[in-house]
mmCIF file of C-alpha atoms in Angstrom:
data_model
loop_
_atom_site.group_PDB
_atom_site.id
_atom_site.type_symbol
_atom_site.label_atom_id
_atom_site.label_comp_id
_atom_site.label_asym_id
_atom_site.label_seq_id
_atom_site.Cartn_x
_atom_site.Cartn_y
_atom_site.Cartn_z
ATOM 1 C CA UNK A 1 100.944 95.030 97.411
ATOM 2 C CA UNK A 2 101.343 93.020 94.233
ATOM 3 C CA UNK A 3 102.810 93.911 90.867
ATOM 4 C CA UNK A 4 103.093 92.703 87.300
ATOM 5 C CA UNK A 5 105.014 93.963 84.291
ATOM 6 C CA UNK A 6 104.287 93.964 80.579
ATOM 7 C CA UNK A 7 104.735 95.955 77.371
ATOM 8 C CA UNK A 8 102.085 97.922 75.502
ATOM 9 C CA UNK A 9 102.432 100.384 72.617
ATOM 10 C CA UNK A 10 106.189 100.085 72.967
ATOM 11 C CA UNK A 11 106.045 101.143 76.624
ATOM 12 C CA UNK A 12 107.464 99.151 79.521
ATOM 13 C CA UNK A 13 104.777 99.144 82.210
ATOM 14 C CA UNK A 14 104.970 98.206 85.875
ATOM 15 C CA UNK A 15 101.475 97.707 87.303
ATOM 16 C CA UNK A 16 101.204 98.194 91.072
ATOM 17 C CA UNK A 17 98.215 97.406 93.265
ATOM 18 C CA UNK A 18 97.653 98.697 96.822
ATOM 19 C CA UNK A 19 101.122 100.022 97.625
ATOM 20 C CA UNK A 20 101.469 101.686 101.031
ATOM 21 C CA UNK A 21 104.755 103.336 100.045
ATOM 22 C CA UNK A 22 104.359 104.263 96.400
ATOM 23 C CA UNK A 23 106.630 107.313 96.644
ATOM 24 C CA UNK A 24 109.618 105.140 97.569
ATOM 25 C CA UNK A 25 108.818 102.650 94.814
ATOM 26 C CA UNK A 26 108.391 105.483 92.306
ATOM 27 C CA UNK A 27 111.830 106.908 93.120
ATOM 28 C CA UNK A 28 113.436 103.472 92.900
ATOM 29 C CA UNK A 29 111.815 102.658 89.554
ATOM 30 C CA UNK A 30 112.668 106.077 88.159
ATOM 31 C CA UNK A 31 116.337 105.716 89.079
ATOM 32 C CA UNK A 32 116.591 102.214 87.590
ATOM 33 C CA UNK A 33 115.027 103.294 84.257
ATOM 34 C CA UNK A 34 113.622 99.810 83.616
ATOM 35 C CA UNK A 35 110.083 101.074 83.008
ATOM 36 C CA UNK A 36 108.307 103.925 81.270
ATOM 37 C CA UNK A 37 104.980 103.940 83.105
ATOM 38 C CA UNK A 38 104.090 103.146 86.698
ATOM 39 C CA UNK A 39 100.445 102.063 86.487
ATOM 40 C CA UNK A 40 98.959 102.563 89.943
ATOM 41 C CA UNK A 41 95.841 101.056 91.485
ATOM 42 C CA UNK A 42 94.725 102.385 94.871
ATOM 43 C CA UNK A 43 98.075 103.574 96.185
ATOM 44 C CA UNK A 44 98.768 105.812 99.156
ATOM 45 C CA UNK A 45 100.181 108.992 97.564
ATOM 46 C CA UNK A 46 99.083 111.360 94.812
ATOM 47 C CA UNK A 47 101.978 111.106 92.378
ATOM 48 C CA UNK A 48 102.068 113.006 89.088
ATOM 49 C CA UNK A 49 99.106 112.144 86.854
ATOM 50 C CA UNK A 50 97.193 110.174 89.485
ATOM 51 C CA UNK A 51 93.580 110.865 90.510
ATOM 52 C CA UNK A 52 91.592 110.353 93.695
ATOM 53 C CA UNK A 53 89.853 107.024 94.141
ATOM 54 C CA UNK A 54 87.164 106.754 96.816
ATOM 55 C CA UNK A 55 86.333 103.435 98.387
ATOM 56 C CA UNK A 56 85.109 101.763 101.583
ATOM 57 C CA UNK A 57 87.251 99.546 103.808
ATOM 58 C CA UNK A 58 86.075 96.947 106.310
ATOM 59 C CA UNK A 59 88.557 96.165 109.096
ATOM 60 C CA UNK A 60 89.114 92.393 109.115
ATOM 61 C CA UNK A 61 90.973 92.567 112.428
ATOM 62 C CA UNK A 62 87.522 92.553 114.034
ATOM 63 C CA UNK A 63 85.783 89.286 114.806
ATOM 64 C CA UNK A 64 83.104 88.251 112.319
ATOM 65 C CA UNK A 65 80.230 88.986 114.703
ATOM 66 C CA UNK A 66 81.423 92.587 115.107
ATOM 67 C CA UNK A 67 81.749 92.983 111.350
ATOM 68 C CA UNK A 68 78.217 91.691 110.791
ATOM 69 C CA UNK A 69 76.824 93.971 113.519
ATOM 70 C CA UNK A 70 78.050 96.959 111.486
ATOM 71 C CA UNK A 71 75.909 95.848 108.512
ATOM 72 C CA UNK A 72 72.558 97.559 108.018
ATOM 73 C CA UNK A 73 69.681 95.674 109.667
ATOM 74 C CA UNK A 74 68.023 94.818 106.343
ATOM 75 C CA UNK A 75 71.322 93.487 104.999
ATOM 76 C CA UNK A 76 71.699 91.197 108.016
ATOM 77 C CA UNK A 77 68.107 90.003 107.616
ATOM 78 C CA UNK A 78 68.601 89.234 103.926
ATOM 79 C CA UNK A 79 71.777 87.277 104.665
ATOM 80 C CA UNK A 80 70.080 85.288 107.425
ATOM 81 C CA UNK A 81 67.188 84.447 105.098
ATOM 82 C CA UNK A 82 69.619 83.308 102.398
ATOM 83 C CA UNK A 83 71.381 80.935 104.787
ATOM 84 C CA UNK A 84 68.101 79.702 106.242
ATOM 85 C CA UNK A 85 65.820 79.357 103.220
ATOM 86 C CA UNK A 86 67.533 79.621 99.853
ATOM 87 C CA UNK A 87 69.608 76.444 99.621
ATOM 88 C CA UNK A 88 72.510 78.305 98.005
ATOM 89 C CA UNK A 89 76.075 76.980 97.973
ATOM 90 C CA UNK A 90 79.079 79.321 97.994
ATOM 91 C CA UNK A 91 82.414 78.414 96.431
ATOM 92 C CA UNK A 92 85.608 80.493 96.550
ATOM 93 C CA UNK A 93 88.601 79.620 94.370
ATOM 94 C CA UNK A 94 91.932 81.466 94.622
ATOM 95 C CA UNK A 95 93.772 79.088 92.270
ATOM 96 C CA UNK A 96 92.352 80.595 89.095
ATOM 97 C CA UNK A 97 93.227 79.213 85.653
ATOM 98 C CA UNK A 98 92.913 80.700 82.177
ATOM 99 C CA UNK A 99 89.904 78.427 81.663
ATOM 100 C CA UNK A 100 88.240 79.831 84.789
ATOM 101 C CA UNK A 101 88.819 83.337 83.466
ATOM 102 C CA UNK A 102 87.299 82.415 80.108
ATOM 103 C CA UNK A 103 84.191 81.111 81.897
ATOM 104 C CA UNK A 104 83.828 84.365 83.791
ATOM 105 C CA UNK A 105 84.398 86.542 80.712
ATOM 106 C CA UNK A 106 81.702 84.631 78.798
ATOM 107 C CA UNK A 107 79.207 85.363 81.576
ATOM 108 C CA UNK A 108 80.400 88.932 82.023
ATOM 109 C CA UNK A 109 80.095 89.767 78.321
ATOM 110 C CA UNK A 110 76.349 89.011 78.364
ATOM 111 C CA UNK A 111 75.899 90.769 81.716
ATOM 112 C CA UNK A 112 77.758 93.855 80.486
ATOM 113 C CA UNK A 113 75.592 94.046 77.360
ATOM 114 C CA UNK A 114 72.384 93.581 79.360
ATOM 115 C CA UNK A 115 73.367 96.298 81.869
ATOM 116 C CA UNK A 116 74.829 98.653 79.230
ATOM 117 C CA UNK A 117 78.073 99.000 81.204
ATOM 118 C CA UNK A 118 80.352 99.427 78.152
ATOM 119 C CA UNK A 119 83.234 97.710 79.912
ATOM 120 C CA UNK A 120 86.474 97.206 77.987
ATOM 121 C CA UNK A 121 86.156 93.430 78.195
ATOM 122 C CA UNK A 122 89.422 92.697 76.383
ATOM 123 C CA UNK A 123 91.300 94.790 78.929
ATOM 124 C CA UNK A 124 89.430 93.127 81.805
ATOM 125 C CA UNK A 125 90.402 89.693 80.492
ATOM 126 C CA UNK A 126 94.017 90.759 80.039
ATOM 127 C CA UNK A 127 94.111 92.170 83.583
ATOM 128 C CA UNK A 128 92.700 88.969 85.073
ATOM 129 C CA UNK A 129 95.191 86.812 83.166
ATOM 130 C CA UNK A 130 98.284 88.828 84.026
ATOM 131 C CA UNK A 131 97.257 89.061 87.707
ATOM 132 C CA UNK A 132 95.707 85.605 88.082
ATOM 133 C CA UNK A 133 97.976 84.664 90.999
ATOM 134 C CA UNK A 134 96.178 87.417 92.936
ATOM 135 C CA UNK A 135 92.645 86.710 91.718
ATOM 136 C CA UNK A 136 89.883 84.848 93.559
ATOM 137 C CA UNK A 137 86.449 83.864 92.226
ATOM 138 C CA UNK A 138 83.437 83.683 94.530
ATOM 139 C CA UNK A 139 80.347 81.911 93.161
ATOM 140 C CA UNK A 140 76.865 81.570 94.611
ATOM 141 C CA UNK A 141 75.146 78.518 93.122
ATOM 142 C CA UNK A 142 71.500 77.500 93.300
ATOM 143 C CA UNK A 143 70.839 73.953 92.040
ATOM 144 C CA UNK A 144 74.377 74.016 90.508
ATOM 145 C CA UNK A 145 73.532 77.138 88.470
ATOM 146 C CA UNK A 146 75.583 80.299 88.997
ATOM 147 C CA UNK A 147 73.427 83.045 90.512
ATOM 148 C CA UNK A 148 76.198 85.503 91.477
ATOM 149 C CA UNK A 149 79.842 85.467 90.393
ATOM 150 C CA UNK A 150 82.138 87.960 92.171
ATOM 151 C CA UNK A 151 85.803 88.545 91.346
ATOM 152 C CA UNK A 152 88.348 89.704 93.921
ATOM 153 C CA UNK A 153 91.933 90.910 93.696
ATOM 154 C CA UNK A 154 93.941 90.189 96.835
ATOM 155 C CA UNK A 155 97.388 90.372 98.368
ATOM 156 C CA UNK A 156 98.723 89.550 101.824
ATOM 157 C CA UNK A 157 96.744 92.412 103.405
ATOM 158 C CA UNK A 158 93.774 93.312 101.255
ATOM 159 C CA UNK A 159 90.920 91.685 99.364
ATOM 160 C CA UNK A 160 89.282 94.008 96.866
ATOM 161 C CA UNK A 161 86.038 93.458 94.946
ATOM 162 C CA UNK A 162 86.960 93.856 91.276
ATOM 163 C CA UNK A 163 83.729 93.115 89.388
ATOM 164 C CA UNK A 164 80.705 90.852 89.464
ATOM 165 C CA UNK A 165 78.036 89.114 87.420
ATOM 166 C CA UNK A 166 74.529 88.100 88.424
ATOM 167 C CA UNK A 167 71.865 86.223 86.494
ATOM 168 C CA UNK A 168 68.895 88.113 85.065
ATOM 169 C CA UNK A 169 65.942 88.063 87.407
ATOM 170 C CA UNK A 170 62.774 87.257 85.479
ATOM 171 C CA UNK A 171 60.433 88.182 88.344
ATOM 172 C CA UNK A 172 60.505 89.699 91.828
ATOM 173 C CA UNK A 173 61.135 86.331 93.450
ATOM 174 C CA UNK A 174 64.272 85.733 91.377
ATOM 175 C CA UNK A 175 65.470 89.310 91.782
ATOM 176 C CA UNK A 176 65.083 89.060 95.550
ATOM 177 C CA UNK A 177 67.048 85.791 95.530
ATOM 178 C CA UNK A 178 69.848 87.438 93.547
ATOM 179 C CA UNK A 179 69.987 90.298 96.036
ATOM 180 C CA UNK A 180 70.232 87.933 98.987
ATOM 181 C CA UNK A 181 72.926 85.855 97.259
ATOM 182 C CA UNK A 182 74.936 88.953 96.451
ATOM 183 C CA UNK A 183 74.848 90.214 100.033
ATOM 184 C CA UNK A 184 75.665 86.791 101.430
ATOM 185 C CA UNK A 185 78.540 86.289 98.997
ATOM 186 C CA UNK A 186 80.138 89.429 100.450
ATOM 187 C CA UNK A 187 80.015 87.913 103.917
ATOM 188 C CA UNK A 188 81.356 84.599 102.621
ATOM 189 C CA UNK A 189 84.284 86.473 101.040
ATOM 190 C CA UNK A 190 84.862 88.487 104.212
ATOM 191 C CA UNK A 191 85.120 85.276 106.261
ATOM 192 C CA UNK A 192 87.324 83.616 103.641
ATOM 193 C CA UNK A 193 89.850 86.442 103.386
ATOM 194 C CA UNK A 194 89.860 86.997 107.134
ATOM 195 C CA UNK A 195 90.880 83.342 107.473
ATOM 196 C CA UNK A 196 93.705 84.052 105.005
ATOM 197 C CA UNK A 197 94.896 86.782 107.423
ATOM 198 C CA UNK A 198 93.920 89.722 105.238
ATOM 199 C CA UNK A 199 93.317 92.858 107.316
ATOM 200 C CA UNK A 200 91.221 94.899 104.861
ATOM 201 C CA UNK A 201 88.138 94.054 102.815
ATOM 202 C CA UNK A 202 87.829 96.707 100.101
ATOM 203 C CA UNK A 203 84.335 97.152 98.677
ATOM 204 C CA UNK A 204 85.728 98.134 95.294
ATOM 205 C CA UNK A 205 85.146 101.864 95.091
ATOM 206 C CA UNK A 206 82.268 104.320 95.388
ATOM 207 C CA UNK A 207 81.431 106.874 92.719
ATOM 208 C CA UNK A 208 80.048 109.712 94.893
ATOM 209 C CA UNK A 209 78.167 111.016 91.845
ATOM 210 C CA UNK A 210 74.543 111.944 91.162
ATOM 211 C CA UNK A 211 74.130 109.222 88.532
ATOM 212 C CA UNK A 212 71.112 107.182 89.652
ATOM 213 C CA UNK A 213 72.549 103.723 88.942
ATOM 214 C CA UNK A 214 75.908 104.541 90.535
ATOM 215 C CA UNK A 215 74.196 106.061 93.569
ATOM 216 C CA UNK A 216 72.261 102.810 94.001
ATOM 217 C CA UNK A 217 75.517 100.837 93.923
ATOM 218 C CA UNK A 218 77.086 103.238 96.429
ATOM 219 C CA UNK A 219 74.049 102.816 98.691
ATOM 220 C CA UNK A 220 74.254 99.009 98.445
ATOM 221 C CA UNK A 221 77.936 99.011 99.432
ATOM 222 C CA UNK A 222 77.392 101.480 102.272
ATOM 223 C CA UNK A 223 75.097 98.945 103.978
ATOM 224 C CA UNK A 224 78.162 96.837 104.860
ATOM 225 C CA UNK A 225 79.498 99.459 107.249
ATOM 226 C CA UNK A 226 82.819 100.240 105.599
ATOM 227 C CA UNK A 227 84.946 103.274 106.442
ATOM 228 C CA UNK A 228 85.489 105.860 103.650
ATOM 229 C CA UNK A 229 89.063 105.922 102.327
ATOM 230 C CA UNK A 230 90.732 108.064 99.643
ATOM 231 C CA UNK A 231 93.487 106.469 97.555
ATOM 232 C CA UNK A 232 95.010 107.267 94.155
ATOM 233 C CA UNK A 233 95.052 105.691 90.701
ATOM 234 C CA UNK A 234 96.425 106.372 87.243
ATOM 235 C CA UNK A 235 99.424 106.178 84.965
ATOM 236 C CA UNK A 236 102.554 107.847 86.300
ATOM 237 C CA UNK A 237 105.419 108.441 83.816
ATOM 238 C CA UNK A 238 108.873 107.402 85.062
ATOM 239 C CA UNK A 239 110.999 107.849 81.913
ATOM 240 C CA UNK A 240 111.349 110.472 79.192
ATOM 241 C CA UNK A 241 109.471 108.194 76.804
ATOM 242 C CA UNK A 242 106.728 107.801 79.387
ATOM 243 C CA UNK A 243 106.479 111.566 79.907
ATOM 244 C CA UNK A 244 106.115 112.193 76.168
ATOM 245 C CA UNK A 245 103.483 109.473 75.863
ATOM 246 C CA UNK A 246 101.426 110.826 78.756
ATOM 247 C CA UNK A 247 101.744 114.403 77.457
ATOM 248 C CA UNK A 248 100.365 113.364 74.048
ATOM 249 C CA UNK A 249 97.708 111.157 75.642
ATOM 250 C CA UNK A 250 96.457 113.941 77.916
ATOM 251 C CA UNK A 251 96.460 116.424 75.023
ATOM 252 C CA UNK A 252 94.310 114.063 72.944
ATOM 253 C CA UNK A 253 91.894 113.690 75.863
ATOM 254 C CA UNK A 254 91.489 117.461 76.118
ATOM 255 C CA UNK A 255 90.871 117.815 72.392
ATOM 256 C CA UNK A 256 88.231 115.054 72.268
ATOM 257 C CA UNK A 257 86.459 115.929 75.532
#
């Protein structure tokens, strides 16, 4: 678990990632009355106002060979080809600076526009900055040019894929290279975080929807052999001010939906 605290719209917010005992923390925070909102990311209990979050976990207590054996055959083949033929270097940095974050956001802004993702980029930047002690960047570089740039959040137990950027493939050859780099960067991150004694590699969520693009992403992640897990996310009010804010916020959502 890791946390950070900040103020927004006059609310005192405690942001919590990956708590395995969120109910106890909720009761403690509520009794202390130091915060208005408990902002939860992938916690273990469905507190008031939280929603289900589906993801896939890879057990890092296994040896690397066993982890790789659980990958789909084509995924293993693509990774082997990348190591053998592509001349790609992989670099992982868990001492991230504001300048590093700015570099990523510049790349992500263009990627987001190209893909039509409509990400709240200002909020993504703010999240990376306030949690930068728990952020790691994984780059795949070909001839010193970034091909794939993956971002992970991590604590003492878990490494979680947050978001990623890849270059635009101009032809099938480039697109195939990007795919191999992306798959191989996952394995590089798995080995890196296993060496840091993390026990879980979290593939960053699956949508379980019928949307074609999201189904393709779900299918890609499923090829790494993770186990389905249900956790919970959302904004949980812990003060009277927080309750009123969430009541008004939820009412506005109903009116505009």
